[in-house]
Tab-separated table of C-alpha atoms in Angstrom:
chain	number	residue	atom	x	y	z
A	5	UNK	CA	-19.922	162.239	96.675
A	6	UNK	CA	-16.732	164.644	97.366
A	7	UNK	CA	-17.272	167.590	99.148
A	8	UNK	CA	-13.672	169.268	100.211
A	9	UNK	CA	-13.376	171.058	103.053
A	10	UNK	CA	-11.450	173.807	101.907
A	11	UNK	CA	-14.161	175.226	99.360
A	12	UNK	CA	-17.140	177.280	100.272
A	13	UNK	CA	-20.659	176.576	98.708
A	14	UNK	CA	-24.174	177.434	97.424
A	15	UNK	CA	-27.813	175.883	97.591
A	16	UNK	CA	-27.526	176.017	94.125
A	17	UNK	CA	-24.603	173.571	94.011
A	18	UNK	CA	-21.741	175.882	92.569
A	19	UNK	CA	-18.350	175.684	94.815
A	20	UNK	CA	-16.081	178.715	95.505
A	21	UNK	CA	-12.358	178.774	96.060
A	22	UNK	CA	-11.502	181.763	97.256
A	23	UNK	CA	-7.512	183.177	96.966
A	24	UNK	CA	-7.050	187.031	97.965
A	25	UNK	CA	-10.076	188.877	96.274
A	26	UNK	CA	-10.398	186.511	93.621
A	27	UNK	CA	-12.781	183.320	93.428
A	28	UNK	CA	-12.579	180.650	91.512
A	29	UNK	CA	-16.248	178.977	91.106
A	30	UNK	CA	-17.438	175.443	89.468
A	31	UNK	CA	-19.844	173.077	90.104
A	32	UNK	CA	-19.945	170.474	92.944
A	33	UNK	CA	-19.218	166.740	92.084
A	34	UNK	CA	-22.751	166.087	93.494
A	35	UNK	CA	-24.104	168.637	90.577
A	36	UNK	CA	-21.784	166.564	87.757
A	37	UNK	CA	-23.317	163.421	88.863
A	38	UNK	CA	-26.754	164.549	89.011
A	39	UNK	CA	-26.233	165.961	85.642
A	40	UNK	CA	-24.693	163.098	84.163
A	41	UNK	CA	-22.542	163.439	81.028
A	42	UNK	CA	-21.611	167.149	80.616
A	43	UNK	CA	-21.634	168.021	76.809
A	44	UNK	CA	-21.929	171.819	76.650
A	45	UNK	CA	-20.943	174.679	78.754
A	46	UNK	CA	-22.264	178.362	78.248
A	47	UNK	CA	-19.750	180.390	79.374
A	48	UNK	CA	-19.978	184.382	80.011
A	49	UNK	CA	-17.784	186.850	78.282
A	50	UNK	CA	-14.804	187.881	80.263
A	51	UNK	CA	-15.130	191.365	81.550
A	52	UNK	CA	-18.701	191.043	82.411
A	53	UNK	CA	-19.859	191.896	86.012
A	54	UNK	CA	-22.388	189.781	87.933
A	55	UNK	CA	-24.448	190.224	90.834
A	56	UNK	CA	-24.351	187.495	93.580
A	57	UNK	CA	-27.166	185.429	92.630
A	58	UNK	CA	-27.012	186.171	88.781
A	59	UNK	CA	-27.651	183.536	85.814
A	60	UNK	CA	-24.502	183.622	84.067
A	61	UNK	CA	-24.402	180.387	81.772
A	62	UNK	CA	-25.589	176.958	82.017
A	63	UNK	CA	-24.108	173.148	82.006
A	64	UNK	CA	-25.727	170.647	79.382
A	65	UNK	CA	-25.767	167.180	79.766
A	66	UNK	CA	-27.333	164.955	77.028
A	67	UNK	CA	-30.435	164.939	79.245
A	68	UNK	CA	-30.870	167.867	81.127
A	69	UNK	CA	-29.809	171.729	81.435
A	70	UNK	CA	-28.622	173.285	84.954
A	71	UNK	CA	-28.357	177.020	85.017
A	72	UNK	CA	-25.178	178.696	86.718
A	73	UNK	CA	-25.514	181.072	89.387
A	74	UNK	CA	-22.786	183.494	90.638
A	75	UNK	CA	-22.197	182.721	94.154
A	76	UNK	CA	-20.424	186.058	94.739
A	77	UNK	CA	-20.610	189.617	93.076
A	78	UNK	CA	-17.766	191.100	90.872
A	79	UNK	CA	-16.401	190.964	87.603
A	80	UNK	CA	-15.453	187.867	85.496
A	81	UNK	CA	-11.328	187.984	84.982
A	82	UNK	CA	-10.959	184.476	83.367
A	83	UNK	CA	-13.316	181.768	82.109
A	84	UNK	CA	-12.234	178.425	81.471
A	85	UNK	CA	-12.393	178.222	77.701
A	86	UNK	CA	-10.876	174.540	78.007
A	87	UNK	CA	-14.597	173.410	78.595
A	88	UNK	CA	-15.495	174.468	75.235
A	89	UNK	CA	-13.620	171.677	73.740
A	90	UNK	CA	-13.617	169.585	76.542
A	91	UNK	CA	-17.037	169.885	78.598
A	92	UNK	CA	-16.280	166.250	80.036
A	93	UNK	CA	-13.604	167.670	82.471
A	94	UNK	CA	-16.443	168.689	84.895
A	95	UNK	CA	-17.604	165.263	85.298
A	96	UNK	CA	-13.998	164.058	85.806
A	97	UNK	CA	-12.471	166.887	87.743
A	98	UNK	CA	-15.361	169.245	89.172
A	99	UNK	CA	-12.898	170.615	91.428
A	100	UNK	CA	-9.840	171.068	89.524
A	101	UNK	CA	-9.711	171.075	85.615
A	102	UNK	CA	-13.550	171.777	85.484
A	103	UNK	CA	-13.541	175.095	86.892
A	104	UNK	CA	-15.936	177.502	85.002
A	105	UNK	CA	-14.602	180.822	86.050
A	106	UNK	CA	-13.060	183.374	88.015
A	107	UNK	CA	-14.427	186.487	89.766
A	108	UNK	CA	-12.871	189.520	90.888
A	109	UNK	CA	-15.006	189.554	94.206
A	110	UNK	CA	-16.738	193.073	94.808
A	111	UNK	CA	-19.593	191.912	96.643
A	112	UNK	CA	-18.977	189.262	99.310
A	113	UNK	CA	-22.112	186.936	100.110
A	114	UNK	CA	-22.704	184.691	102.763
A	115	UNK	CA	-21.641	180.940	101.747
A	116	UNK	CA	-22.070	177.445	102.752
A	117	UNK	CA	-19.170	175.829	104.752
A	118	UNK	CA	-18.583	172.289	103.407
A	119	UNK	CA	-19.874	170.866	106.492
A	120	UNK	CA	-23.264	172.959	105.709
A	121	UNK	CA	-23.296	172.032	102.409
A	122	UNK	CA	-23.162	168.206	103.360
A	123	UNK	CA	-26.206	168.933	105.428
A	124	UNK	CA	-28.073	170.251	102.451
A	125	UNK	CA	-27.149	167.121	100.217
A	126	UNK	CA	-28.499	164.823	103.298
A	127	UNK	CA	-31.576	166.980	103.221
A	128	UNK	CA	-32.280	166.806	99.349
A	129	UNK	CA	-31.463	163.304	99.298
B	3	UNK	CA	-50.692	166.387	87.427
B	4	UNK	CA	-52.388	163.354	89.603
B	5	UNK	CA	-51.286	162.897	93.092
B	6	UNK	CA	-51.777	159.076	92.680
B	7	UNK	CA	-48.714	157.406	93.950
B	8	UNK	CA	-46.218	156.406	91.216
B	9	UNK	CA	-47.084	153.028	89.660
B	10	UNK	CA	-43.937	150.511	89.307
B	11	UNK	CA	-43.346	148.220	86.320
B	12	UNK	CA	-42.418	144.334	87.190
B	13	UNK	CA	-38.819	145.006	86.999
B	14	UNK	CA	-38.539	147.899	89.440
B	15	UNK	CA	-36.316	145.788	91.684
B	16	UNK	CA	-34.080	144.758	88.784
B	17	UNK	CA	-33.712	148.851	88.202
B	18	UNK	CA	-32.790	149.443	91.883
B	19	UNK	CA	-30.341	146.489	91.953
B	20	UNK	CA	-28.710	147.738	88.505
B	21	UNK	CA	-28.519	151.561	89.882
B	22	UNK	CA	-31.188	152.856	88.256
B	23	UNK	CA	-31.995	156.513	88.528
B	24	UNK	CA	-35.604	156.331	88.825
B	25	UNK	CA	-37.832	159.566	87.821
B	26	UNK	CA	-41.647	159.950	87.425
B	27	UNK	CA	-42.811	159.133	83.898
B	28	UNK	CA	-46.120	158.841	82.594
B	29	UNK	CA	-47.470	157.889	86.014
B	30	UNK	CA	-44.380	155.180	86.392
B	31	UNK	CA	-41.119	155.152	88.394
B	32	UNK	CA	-39.140	154.507	85.272
B	33	UNK	CA	-35.276	154.434	84.682
B	34	UNK	CA	-33.820	157.125	83.346
B	35	UNK	CA	-30.301	155.867	83.203
B	36	UNK	CA	-27.995	153.494	85.101
B	37	UNK	CA	-25.030	153.968	87.508
B	38	UNK	CA	-21.622	151.911	86.818
B	39	UNK	CA	-18.993	151.668	84.212
B	40	UNK	CA	-21.573	150.558	81.490
B	41	UNK	CA	-24.069	153.214	82.525
B	42	UNK	CA	-24.953	157.000	81.651
B	43	UNK	CA	-26.994	157.975	78.817
B	44	UNK	CA	-23.817	158.319	76.528
B	45	UNK	CA	-22.479	154.643	77.391
B	46	UNK	CA	-26.261	153.367	76.829
B	47	UNK	CA	-26.786	154.775	73.873
B	48	UNK	CA	-23.588	153.833	72.260
B	49	UNK	CA	-24.345	149.993	73.787
B	50	UNK	CA	-27.582	150.057	71.376
B	51	UNK	CA	-25.753	151.270	68.561
B	52	UNK	CA	-22.632	149.083	68.691
B	53	UNK	CA	-23.844	146.102	70.545
B	54	UNK	CA	-27.214	145.566	72.339
B	55	UNK	CA	-29.298	147.334	75.085
B	56	UNK	CA	-32.247	146.279	77.009
B	57	UNK	CA	-34.780	148.959	77.821
B	58	UNK	CA	-37.747	148.189	80.233
B	59	UNK	CA	-40.942	149.747	78.542
B	60	UNK	CA	-43.281	148.017	80.465
B	61	UNK	CA	-45.485	151.275	81.054
B	62	UNK	CA	-46.538	151.046	77.488
B	63	UNK	CA	-50.012	150.418	77.014
B	64	UNK	CA	-51.697	147.496	75.536
B	65	UNK	CA	-55.481	147.790	74.101
B	66	UNK	CA	-57.009	144.512	72.404
B	67	UNK	CA	-60.043	145.242	70.142
B	68	UNK	CA	-62.127	141.760	69.497
B	69	UNK	CA	-65.570	140.965	68.204
B	70	UNK	CA	-67.358	140.782	64.956
B	71	UNK	CA	-66.359	144.548	64.233
B	72	UNK	CA	-62.982	144.546	65.152
B	73	UNK	CA	-61.697	145.407	62.053
B	74	UNK	CA	-64.220	148.035	61.413
B	75	UNK	CA	-63.305	149.629	64.644
B	76	UNK	CA	-59.614	149.690	64.189
B	77	UNK	CA	-60.095	151.228	60.483
B	78	UNK	CA	-62.167	153.806	61.990
B	79	UNK	CA	-59.887	154.484	64.881
B	80	UNK	CA	-56.596	154.865	63.097
B	81	UNK	CA	-54.943	156.418	59.863
B	82	UNK	CA	-53.349	153.419	58.583
B	83	UNK	CA	-55.437	151.059	56.318
B	84	UNK	CA	-55.230	148.067	58.479
B	85	UNK	CA	-56.810	145.756	55.711
B	86	UNK	CA	-53.409	145.822	54.001
B	87	UNK	CA	-51.938	144.157	57.336
B	88	UNK	CA	-51.410	140.369	57.168
B	89	UNK	CA	-51.769	138.558	60.322
B	90	UNK	CA	-48.301	138.465	61.946
B	91	UNK	CA	-47.591	141.955	60.741
B	92	UNK	CA	-47.435	145.503	62.632
B	93	UNK	CA	-48.188	148.718	61.438
B	94	UNK	CA	-47.133	152.224	62.629
B	95	UNK	CA	-50.117	154.529	62.751
B	96	UNK	CA	-51.646	157.743	64.196
B	97	UNK	CA	-54.942	158.190	66.043
B	98	UNK	CA	-56.844	161.799	65.330
B	99	UNK	CA	-59.386	163.749	66.607
B	100	UNK	CA	-62.131	164.814	64.146
B	101	UNK	CA	-60.055	168.265	63.422
B	102	UNK	CA	-56.888	166.018	62.488
B	103	UNK	CA	-55.125	166.712	65.645
B	104	UNK	CA	-53.133	163.875	67.070
B	105	UNK	CA	-54.498	161.678	69.940
B	106	UNK	CA	-51.812	159.125	70.147
B	107	UNK	CA	-49.442	157.518	67.874
B	108	UNK	CA	-49.357	153.723	67.987
B	109	UNK	CA	-48.411	150.188	66.809
B	110	UNK	CA	-51.399	148.210	65.437
B	111	UNK	CA	-50.719	144.476	65.369
B	112	UNK	CA	-52.889	142.156	63.336
B	113	UNK	CA	-53.757	138.636	65.295
B	114	UNK	CA	-55.239	136.068	64.005
B	115	UNK	CA	-58.638	136.722	66.012
B	116	UNK	CA	-58.328	140.385	67.070
B	117	UNK	CA	-56.164	143.506	67.164
B	118	UNK	CA	-53.608	144.629	69.586
B	119	UNK	CA	-52.989	148.641	69.478
B	120	UNK	CA	-49.876	149.723	71.759
B	121	UNK	CA	-50.153	152.969	73.075
B	122	UNK	CA	-48.187	155.586	74.621
B	123	UNK	CA	-48.526	155.342	78.680
B	124	UNK	CA	-49.145	159.040	79.259
B	125	UNK	CA	-52.030	158.602	76.619
B	126	UNK	CA	-53.501	155.265	77.724
B	127	UNK	CA	-56.868	155.961	79.486
B	128	UNK	CA	-57.352	158.932	77.163
B	129	UNK	CA	-57.096	156.567	74.092
B	130	UNK	CA	-59.587	153.775	75.660
B	131	UNK	CA	-62.279	156.857	76.033
B	132	UNK	CA	-61.377	158.120	72.288
B	133	UNK	CA	-61.847	154.213	71.310
B	134	UNK	CA	-65.180	153.535	73.068
B	135	UNK	CA	-66.280	157.131	71.945
B	136	UNK	CA	-65.981	156.404	68.380
B	137	UNK	CA	-67.054	152.482	68.306
B	138	UNK	CA	-70.353	152.449	70.480
B	139	UNK	CA	-72.508	151.538	67.556
B	140	UNK	CA	-70.303	148.728	66.444
B	141	UNK	CA	-69.892	145.080	68.012
B	142	UNK	CA	-66.449	145.463	69.537
B	143	UNK	CA	-65.138	144.348	72.693
B	144	UNK	CA	-62.135	147.048	73.988
B	145	UNK	CA	-60.055	145.763	76.689
B	146	UNK	CA	-57.064	147.589	78.168
B	147	UNK	CA	-55.062	144.946	78.710
B	148	UNK	CA	-51.724	146.885	79.769
B	149	UNK	CA	-51.333	145.410	83.363
B	150	UNK	CA	-51.479	141.921	82.264
B	151	UNK	CA	-48.008	142.504	80.232
B	152	UNK	CA	-44.436	143.781	80.395
B	153	UNK	CA	-42.591	144.781	77.540
B	154	UNK	CA	-38.391	144.314	77.248
B	155	UNK	CA	-37.000	145.995	74.341
B	156	UNK	CA	-33.972	144.499	73.291
B	157	UNK	CA	-32.210	146.457	70.609
B	158	UNK	CA	-29.049	146.752	68.459
B	159	UNK	CA	-26.778	144.983	65.940
B	160	UNK	CA	-26.342	142.035	68.503
B	161	UNK	CA	-29.831	141.676	69.341
B	162	UNK	CA	-30.621	138.808	67.104
B	163	UNK	CA	-27.453	137.074	68.072
B	164	UNK	CA	-28.257	137.188	71.952
B	165	UNK	CA	-31.988	136.305	71.363
B	166	UNK	CA	-31.371	133.386	69.170
B	167	UNK	CA	-29.685	131.411	72.152
B	168	UNK	CA	-32.819	131.739	74.093
B	169	UNK	CA	-35.655	130.976	71.340
B	170	UNK	CA	-36.605	128.551	68.845
B	171	UNK	CA	-38.583	131.261	66.941
B	172	UNK	CA	-37.158	131.620	63.317
B	173	UNK	CA	-35.375	134.733	63.897
B	174	UNK	CA	-33.703	135.190	60.427
B	175	UNK	CA	-37.216	134.692	59.081
B	176	UNK	CA	-38.750	137.326	61.011
B	177	UNK	CA	-39.154	140.135	58.960
B	178	UNK	CA	-39.042	143.716	60.284
B	179	UNK	CA	-42.724	144.894	61.769
B	180	UNK	CA	-43.649	140.985	62.002
B	181	UNK	CA	-44.038	139.199	65.371
B	182	UNK	CA	-44.297	135.523	66.130
B	183	UNK	CA	-46.015	134.136	69.064
B	184	UNK	CA	-43.463	131.736	70.805
B	185	UNK	CA	-41.051	131.398	73.827
B	186	UNK	CA	-38.300	132.895	75.212
B	187	UNK	CA	-36.130	131.281	78.009
B	188	UNK	CA	-39.251	129.024	78.317
B	189	UNK	CA	-41.305	132.009	78.725
B	190	UNK	CA	-44.588	132.237	76.849
B	191	UNK	CA	-43.792	135.662	74.588
B	192	UNK	CA	-44.818	137.768	71.606
B	193	UNK	CA	-41.490	138.378	69.814
B	194	UNK	CA	-41.888	141.546	67.548
B	195	UNK	CA	-39.444	142.594	65.415
B	196	UNK	CA	-39.783	146.101	65.913
B	197	UNK	CA	-38.455	149.279	68.353
B	198	UNK	CA	-37.650	153.071	68.708
B	199	UNK	CA	-33.898	153.148	68.331
B	200	UNK	CA	-32.946	152.891	64.848
B	201	UNK	CA	-31.476	149.680	65.137
B	202	UNK	CA	-32.569	146.247	64.550
B	203	UNK	CA	-33.963	144.674	67.497
B	204	UNK	CA	-37.028	143.141	69.222
B	205	UNK	CA	-39.854	144.011	71.555
B	206	UNK	CA	-41.170	141.062	73.735
B	207	UNK	CA	-44.172	141.051	75.248
B	208	UNK	CA	-44.169	138.911	78.421
B	209	UNK	CA	-46.262	137.873	81.547
B	210	UNK	CA	-45.846	140.139	84.266
B	211	UNK	CA	-44.079	137.529	86.478
B	212	UNK	CA	-41.659	136.395	83.635
B	213	UNK	CA	-40.212	139.675	83.409
B	214	UNK	CA	-37.351	139.409	85.844
B	215	UNK	CA	-36.170	136.318	85.053
B	216	UNK	CA	-36.082	137.247	81.565
B	217	UNK	CA	-34.468	140.471	82.076
B	218	UNK	CA	-31.758	139.026	84.219
B	219	UNK	CA	-30.799	136.385	81.460
B	220	UNK	CA	-30.737	138.712	78.617
B	221	UNK	CA	-28.399	141.051	80.946
B	222	UNK	CA	-26.115	138.009	81.842
B	223	UNK	CA	-26.014	137.250	77.874
B	224	UNK	CA	-24.535	140.668	77.338
B	225	UNK	CA	-27.488	143.086	76.649
B	226	UNK	CA	-26.634	146.557	78.611
B	227	UNK	CA	-29.524	148.034	80.674
B	228	UNK	CA	-30.675	151.210	78.939
B	229	UNK	CA	-32.814	153.918	80.082
B	230	UNK	CA	-35.274	156.323	79.263
B	231	UNK	CA	-32.513	158.856	78.572
B	232	UNK	CA	-30.912	156.821	75.614
B	233	UNK	CA	-34.082	156.044	74.429
B	234	UNK	CA	-34.697	159.423	73.445
B	235	UNK	CA	-31.246	160.441	72.212
B	236	UNK	CA	-31.667	157.214	69.850
B	237	UNK	CA	-35.260	157.796	68.725
B	238	UNK	CA	-34.117	161.325	67.838
B	239	UNK	CA	-31.398	160.393	65.898
B	240	UNK	CA	-33.347	158.086	64.203
B	241	UNK	CA	-35.874	160.891	63.492
B	242	UNK	CA	-38.794	159.100	65.355
B	243	UNK	CA	-41.531	161.231	66.889
B	244	UNK	CA	-42.365	161.713	70.625
B	245	UNK	CA	-46.051	162.123	71.428
B	246	UNK	CA	-46.275	165.238	73.397
B	247	UNK	CA	-43.022	166.959	71.739
B	248	UNK	CA	-43.596	166.614	67.805
B	249	UNK	CA	-47.232	165.071	68.181
B	250	UNK	CA	-49.864	166.782	69.925
B	251	UNK	CA	-53.387	167.848	69.736
B	252	UNK	CA	-52.831	170.717	67.728
B	253	UNK	CA	-50.510	168.919	65.531
B	254	UNK	CA	-51.588	166.521	62.702
B	255	UNK	CA	-49.888	163.910	61.622
B	256	UNK	CA	-49.005	165.412	58.217
B	257	UNK	CA	-47.450	168.644	59.882
B	258	UNK	CA	-45.396	166.125	61.964
B	259	UNK	CA	-44.121	164.069	58.968
B	260	UNK	CA	-45.570	160.749	59.714
B	261	UNK	CA	-47.715	160.794	56.661
B	262	UNK	CA	-46.149	157.502	55.275
B	263	UNK	CA	-48.787	156.214	58.228
B	264	UNK	CA	-51.742	158.115	56.774
B	265	UNK	CA	-53.562	156.258	54.316
B	266	UNK	CA	-55.934	159.180	52.967
B	267	UNK	CA	-57.434	157.003	50.486
B	268	UNK	CA	-58.766	154.281	52.438
B	269	UNK	CA	-61.983	153.206	51.683
B	270	UNK	CA	-63.537	153.269	55.263
B	271	UNK	CA	-64.017	156.615	56.956
B	272	UNK	CA	-61.500	157.191	59.874
B	273	UNK	CA	-61.501	160.147	62.749
B	274	UNK	CA	-59.950	163.001	61.253
B	275	UNK	CA	-59.856	161.935	57.029
B	276	UNK	CA	-62.000	164.524	56.237
B	277	UNK	CA	-59.859	167.319	58.019
B	278	UNK	CA	-56.275	165.565	56.762
B	279	UNK	CA	-57.736	165.275	53.457
B	280	UNK	CA	-58.461	168.985	53.581
B	281	UNK	CA	-55.222	169.902	55.215
B	282	UNK	CA	-53.337	168.202	52.128
B	283	UNK	CA	-55.435	170.330	49.596
B	284	UNK	CA	-54.979	173.495	50.975
B	285	UNK	CA	-51.219	173.139	52.502
B	286	UNK	CA	-49.683	172.345	55.839
B	287	UNK	CA	-49.960	174.835	58.292
B	288	UNK	CA	-46.809	173.889	59.670
B	289	UNK	CA	-44.079	171.373	58.907
B	290	UNK	CA	-41.618	169.004	60.852
B	291	UNK	CA	-37.849	169.616	59.933
B	292	UNK	CA	-34.877	168.141	61.209
B	293	UNK	CA	-31.787	170.536	61.801
B	294	UNK	CA	-28.410	170.716	62.957
B	295	UNK	CA	-27.348	174.038	65.136
B	296	UNK	CA	-24.639	175.578	63.345
B	297	UNK	CA	-23.434	177.813	66.163
B	298	UNK	CA	-22.426	177.089	69.817
B	299	UNK	CA	-25.107	175.270	71.849
B	300	UNK	CA	-27.979	172.863	72.074
B	301	UNK	CA	-31.851	173.762	71.099
B	302	UNK	CA	-34.221	171.763	73.209
B	303	UNK	CA	-37.832	171.090	73.399
B	304	UNK	CA	-39.855	174.540	73.664
B	305	UNK	CA	-36.884	176.744	72.265
B	306	UNK	CA	-38.019	179.121	69.535
B	307	UNK	CA	-37.335	179.187	65.922
B	308	UNK	CA	-36.687	182.692	64.135
B	309	UNK	CA	-36.060	183.726	60.772
B	310	UNK	CA	-34.383	187.022	60.654
B	311	UNK	CA	-35.769	187.776	64.111
B	312	UNK	CA	-39.331	187.109	63.221
B	313	UNK	CA	-40.828	183.763	65.048
B	314	UNK	CA	-41.322	181.280	62.726
B	315	UNK	CA	-42.026	178.323	64.769
B	316	UNK	CA	-40.795	176.376	68.038
B	317	UNK	CA	-38.247	173.588	68.702
B	318	UNK	CA	-39.880	170.184	69.385
B	319	UNK	CA	-36.914	167.888	70.417
B	320	UNK	CA	-33.032	168.830	70.823
B	321	UNK	CA	-30.017	167.103	71.933
B	322	UNK	CA	-26.106	166.512	71.755
B	323	UNK	CA	-26.336	163.562	69.483
B	324	UNK	CA	-24.115	161.200	71.080
B	325	UNK	CA	-23.621	159.080	67.598
B	326	UNK	CA	-22.866	162.428	65.680
B	327	UNK	CA	-20.880	164.519	68.060
B	328	UNK	CA	-23.616	167.517	67.028
B	329	UNK	CA	-26.275	169.472	68.156
B	330	UNK	CA	-29.331	168.025	66.514
B	331	UNK	CA	-33.295	168.806	66.614
B	332	UNK	CA	-36.610	168.447	65.266
B	333	UNK	CA	-38.757	171.350	65.081
B	334	UNK	CA	-42.227	172.304	63.596
B	335	UNK	CA	-41.846	175.160	61.401
B	336	UNK	CA	-44.100	177.675	59.153
B	337	UNK	CA	-44.514	176.632	56.064
B	338	UNK	CA	-42.352	178.999	54.135
B	339	UNK	CA	-39.194	178.465	56.446
B	340	UNK	CA	-36.243	177.322	53.776
B	341	UNK	CA	-32.888	175.704	54.969
B	342	UNK	CA	-31.448	178.203	57.553
B	343	UNK	CA	-33.007	179.534	60.182
B	344	UNK	CA	-32.246	180.279	63.893
B	345	UNK	CA	-32.783	178.831	67.181
B	346	UNK	CA	-32.947	181.070	70.293
B	347	UNK	CA	-31.287	179.484	72.887
B	348	UNK	CA	-31.717	181.048	76.227
B	349	UNK	CA	-32.686	184.099	74.671
B	350	UNK	CA	-29.396	184.017	72.111
B	351	UNK	CA	-30.278	183.360	68.275
B	352	UNK	CA	-27.992	180.747	67.044
B	353	UNK	CA	-27.715	179.737	63.384
B	354	UNK	CA	-29.327	176.300	62.447
B	355	UNK	CA	-29.731	174.396	58.949
B	356	UNK	CA	-32.338	172.140	58.322
B	357	UNK	CA	-30.992	168.708	57.180
B	358	UNK	CA	-32.824	165.312	55.597
B	359	UNK	CA	-34.211	163.047	58.152
B	360	UNK	CA	-33.245	160.566	59.841
B	361	UNK	CA	-29.952	161.907	61.247
B	362	UNK	CA	-28.750	158.346	61.698
B	363	UNK	CA	-29.723	154.832	59.593
B	364	UNK	CA	-28.051	151.980	60.283
B	365	UNK	CA	-26.128	149.820	57.328
B	366	UNK	CA	-28.418	147.457	56.170
B	367	UNK	CA	-26.586	144.073	56.397
């Protein structure tokens, strides 16, 4: 499973790419692989305010539903509406075109480094 | 849940070699889907709809009833009138409690000298206890042969074409819900033209030791290994019930829409007959409907059904239909519910529309 070194991670298998005070969030390669073919993504409305740990939506495959949790607190400034018609982008390119939303970060929390996340995956397997 | 270790089917090694994702199911470790280019729920589903898929369903239970009173016993235990079954024929039926709630849904095979009842894996012990409890006054022997059989389901439009290369049995003369005993690739097999996918296909009852070599031959001949994930989406598109979802002890077969398997007029009384007759006279307490989600979202098992904000039932099964590309589902709803209602997906009411079942019907050749 791919775990890019320049991203940060959560225990609930989201990834975070921070640029200034904007964080882009998606689900990891491991998470999409566990889910299988993604057929639906429930996205929040832009403008919504999330606290770290809030459930903000869901990714569904044919066989399972996985809740999404905000890795950081902040305001949703953009959602990847392309996922509404092409949810399979999450399987095809989880760290790129499969991104889910962008947050204007107001509340930092401790995230896992790539090395820590890889360790977590080893422990879980 | 029991703490007992999970059982494995005789095909366990084949699953591991094929990159199966194994999950606990009814006390067994079963493949939910396979990895690789032909794997994944959608790809396996499409393989069955368009070509041929191969399922390991060895976890299913096989219970044989034999002895002078075997037919009387089966008549008492199941809702179908099995006196109408010919030797070599199978019939779908329900097993009911006295109150009409469902113990299990089963397939009854009439053999020359006995009856075979194929039961859901999760219900096997409960069923055998129920069978014994209601037949102790009869001269019948009830034998749980589940561990003596492996069961492979070869399903899809190319199933017959693949199977005919391995058997001398007359497949073209074998009608739906009929079986023959013969050989497949030299292995003893009960070849049954039945399935749970909405496609033409066969269920092959074979000896446990023969299952793995036969599996390999059928896969080499072009059948795609398919897991429980695809089995569920296929049966749902075909509008078939799953015990634990549409059917349970609180739901009668009439409510679950399988009245075609209930012969209320059969002469010999069956367990639950009086309660079902009464329900038919007085009207159903709830009814099964098929629906499509009209808004965004996928309804799932357990989601509430509402009409104008008022509780009106529960979704029993729901998925994104791989064939239709739409979110479909089954729900048990109050008798008065009309064609439009809402399914409440993660606390969000989403409009849904009742549609006739099945969602998918194969074109008959």
